Short mmCIF file of C-alpha atoms in Angstrom, two decimals:
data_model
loop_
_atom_site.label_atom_id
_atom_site.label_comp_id
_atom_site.label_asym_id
_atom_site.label_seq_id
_atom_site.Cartn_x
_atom_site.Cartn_y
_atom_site.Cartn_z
CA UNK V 1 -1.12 16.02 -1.74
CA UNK V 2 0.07 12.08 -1.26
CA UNK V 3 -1.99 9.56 -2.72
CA UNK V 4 -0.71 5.65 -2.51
CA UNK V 5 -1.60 3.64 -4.26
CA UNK V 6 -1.62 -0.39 -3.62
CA UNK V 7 -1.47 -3.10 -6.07
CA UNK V 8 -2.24 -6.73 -5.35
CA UNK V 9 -2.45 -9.74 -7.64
CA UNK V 10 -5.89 -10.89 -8.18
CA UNK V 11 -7.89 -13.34 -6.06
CA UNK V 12 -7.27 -16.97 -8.34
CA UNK V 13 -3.63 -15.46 -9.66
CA UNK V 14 -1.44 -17.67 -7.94
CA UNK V 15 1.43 -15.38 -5.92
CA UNK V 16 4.81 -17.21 -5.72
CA UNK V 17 6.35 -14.61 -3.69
CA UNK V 18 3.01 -14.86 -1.09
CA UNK V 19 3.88 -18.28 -1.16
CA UNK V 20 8.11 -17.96 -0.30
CA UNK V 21 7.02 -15.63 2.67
CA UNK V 22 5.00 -18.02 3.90
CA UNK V 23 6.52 -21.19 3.64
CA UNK V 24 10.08 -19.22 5.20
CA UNK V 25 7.60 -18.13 8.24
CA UNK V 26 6.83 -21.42 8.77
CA UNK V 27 10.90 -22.48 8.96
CA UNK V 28 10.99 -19.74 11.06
CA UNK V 29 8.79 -21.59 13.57
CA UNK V 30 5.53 -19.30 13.24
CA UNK V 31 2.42 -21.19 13.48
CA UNK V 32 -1.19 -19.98 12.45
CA UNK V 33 -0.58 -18.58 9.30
CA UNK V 34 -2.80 -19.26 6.78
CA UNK V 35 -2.34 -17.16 3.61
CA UNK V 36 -0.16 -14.51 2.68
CA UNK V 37 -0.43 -12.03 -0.25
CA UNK V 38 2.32 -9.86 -1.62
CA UNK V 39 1.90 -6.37 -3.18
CA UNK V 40 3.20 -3.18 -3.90
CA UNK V 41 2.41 0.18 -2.59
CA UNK V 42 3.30 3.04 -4.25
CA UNK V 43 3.44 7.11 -2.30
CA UNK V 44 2.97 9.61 -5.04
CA UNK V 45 3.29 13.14 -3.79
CA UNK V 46 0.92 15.38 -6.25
CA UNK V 47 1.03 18.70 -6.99
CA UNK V 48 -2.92 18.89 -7.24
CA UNK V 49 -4.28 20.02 -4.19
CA UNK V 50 -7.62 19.17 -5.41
CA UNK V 51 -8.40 15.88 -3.74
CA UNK V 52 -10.91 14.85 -6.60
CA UNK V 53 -8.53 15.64 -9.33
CA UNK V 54 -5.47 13.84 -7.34
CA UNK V 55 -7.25 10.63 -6.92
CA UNK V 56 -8.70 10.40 -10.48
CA UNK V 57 -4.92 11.39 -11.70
CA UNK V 58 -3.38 8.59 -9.43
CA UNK V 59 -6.16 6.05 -11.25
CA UNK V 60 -5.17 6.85 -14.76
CA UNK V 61 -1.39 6.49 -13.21
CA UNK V 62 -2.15 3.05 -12.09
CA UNK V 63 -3.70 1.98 -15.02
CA UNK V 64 -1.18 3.50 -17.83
CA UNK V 65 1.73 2.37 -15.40
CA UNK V 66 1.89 1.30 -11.54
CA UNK V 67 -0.57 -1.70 -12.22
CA UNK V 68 -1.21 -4.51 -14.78
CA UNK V 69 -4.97 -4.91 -14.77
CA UNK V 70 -4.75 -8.25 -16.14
CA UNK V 71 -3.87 -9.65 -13.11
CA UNK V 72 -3.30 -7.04 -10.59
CA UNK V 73 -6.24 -4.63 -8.96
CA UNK V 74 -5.30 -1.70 -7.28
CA UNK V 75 -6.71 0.85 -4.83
CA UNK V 76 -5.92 4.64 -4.31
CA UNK V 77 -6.21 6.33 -0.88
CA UNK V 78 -5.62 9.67 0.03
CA UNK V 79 -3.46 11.04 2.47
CA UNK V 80 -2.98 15.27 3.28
CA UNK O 1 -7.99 -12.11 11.19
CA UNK O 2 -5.97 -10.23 8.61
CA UNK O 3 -2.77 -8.34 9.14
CA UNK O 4 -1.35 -5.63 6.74
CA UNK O 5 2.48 -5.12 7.00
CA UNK O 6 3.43 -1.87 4.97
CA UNK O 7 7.04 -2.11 4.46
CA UNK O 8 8.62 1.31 3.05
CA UNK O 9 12.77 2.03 2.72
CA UNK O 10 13.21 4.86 5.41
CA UNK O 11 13.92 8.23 4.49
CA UNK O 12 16.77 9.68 2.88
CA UNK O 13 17.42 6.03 1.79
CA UNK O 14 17.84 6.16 -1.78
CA UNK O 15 14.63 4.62 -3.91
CA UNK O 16 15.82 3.24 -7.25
CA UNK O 17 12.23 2.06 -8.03
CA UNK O 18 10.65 4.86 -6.79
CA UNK O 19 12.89 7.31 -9.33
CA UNK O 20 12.36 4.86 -12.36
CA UNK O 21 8.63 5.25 -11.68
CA UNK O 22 8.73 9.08 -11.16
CA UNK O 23 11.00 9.53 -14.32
CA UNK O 24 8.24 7.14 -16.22
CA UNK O 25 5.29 8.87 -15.00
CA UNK O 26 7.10 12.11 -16.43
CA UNK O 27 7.60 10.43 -20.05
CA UNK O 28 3.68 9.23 -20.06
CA UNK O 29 2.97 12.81 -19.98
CA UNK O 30 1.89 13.20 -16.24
CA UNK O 31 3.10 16.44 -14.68
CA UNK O 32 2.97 17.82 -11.07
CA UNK O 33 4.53 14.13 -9.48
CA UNK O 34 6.49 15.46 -7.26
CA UNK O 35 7.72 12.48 -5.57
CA UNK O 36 7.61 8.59 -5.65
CA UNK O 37 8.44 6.02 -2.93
CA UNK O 38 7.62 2.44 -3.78
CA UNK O 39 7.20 -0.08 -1.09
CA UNK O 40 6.01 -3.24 -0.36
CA UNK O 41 2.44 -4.47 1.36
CA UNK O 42 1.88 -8.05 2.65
CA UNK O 43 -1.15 -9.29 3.40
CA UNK O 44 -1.31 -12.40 6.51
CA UNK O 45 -4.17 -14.47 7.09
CA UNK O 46 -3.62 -15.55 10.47
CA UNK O 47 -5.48 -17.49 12.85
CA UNK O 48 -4.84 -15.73 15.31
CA UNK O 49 -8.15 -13.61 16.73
CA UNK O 50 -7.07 -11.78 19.13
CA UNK O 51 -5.96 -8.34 18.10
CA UNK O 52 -3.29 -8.08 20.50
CA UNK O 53 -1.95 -10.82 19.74
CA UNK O 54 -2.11 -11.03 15.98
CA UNK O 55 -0.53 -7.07 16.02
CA UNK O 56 2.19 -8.93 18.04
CA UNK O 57 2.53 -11.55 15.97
CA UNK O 58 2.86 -9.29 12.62
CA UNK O 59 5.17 -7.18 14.27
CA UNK O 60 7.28 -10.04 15.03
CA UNK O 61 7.14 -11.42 11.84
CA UNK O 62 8.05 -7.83 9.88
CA UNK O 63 11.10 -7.46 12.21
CA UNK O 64 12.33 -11.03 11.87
CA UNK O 65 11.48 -11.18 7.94
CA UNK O 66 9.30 -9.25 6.10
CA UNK O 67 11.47 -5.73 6.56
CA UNK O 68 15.09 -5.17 6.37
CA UNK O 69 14.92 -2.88 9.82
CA UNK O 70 18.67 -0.85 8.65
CA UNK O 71 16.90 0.56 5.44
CA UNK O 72 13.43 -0.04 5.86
CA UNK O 73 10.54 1.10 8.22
CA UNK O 74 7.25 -0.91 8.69
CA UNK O 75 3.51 -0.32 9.88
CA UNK O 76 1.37 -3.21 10.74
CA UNK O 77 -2.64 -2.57 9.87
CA UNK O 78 -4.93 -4.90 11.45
CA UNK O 79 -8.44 -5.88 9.19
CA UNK O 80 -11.18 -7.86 10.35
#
């Protein structure tokens, strides 16, 4: 089954790249907004069929690998 | 209100990332990972409150900016 997985910077961790997209919106002429937060989202397809076992293997992937906890928190949805 | 753009590189585009992280995964020991696509996920605060709107808005923004619409595809989430 597919499990993604997304990774954002913490709330307080300042996000340069946030801040490039939204500082180029506003060159771009869009008005309104008002904060923008980059991530990463990663689509693991799982052998497991167990949905249990597939999310609590894409955790342990996240931590060991797809996500630095010190500043990043992640979140792992299912999906078929 | 908040809208999520999901950018991911289309399929049969090749994912560099997305390999490094599967052949990773593989040397930390985790079996069964079939396949990895890595993406990207941006996050706008805009004030903006009607949905229509705002989904318009995102859209806009993905297509002008946030994706590269030859390689990539995008999904825009709307949240609160």
């Amino acid at each position: 089954m597919k499990a993604i997985v997304r990774v954002m910077l913490k709330n307080g961790v300042l996000d340069p790249q946030g801040k490039a997209i939204e500082h180029a919106l506003a060159t771009l002429g869009f008005q309104g907004v008002e904060d923008v937060r980059a991530g990463k989202i990663i689509e693991l397809s799982l052998a497991e069929t167990d949905p249990e076992r597939a999310r609590a293997s894409a955790e342990e992937m996240a931590r060991r690998l797809l996500a630095n906890t010190v500043i990043e928190s992640f979140t792992v949805e299912l999906a078929g």
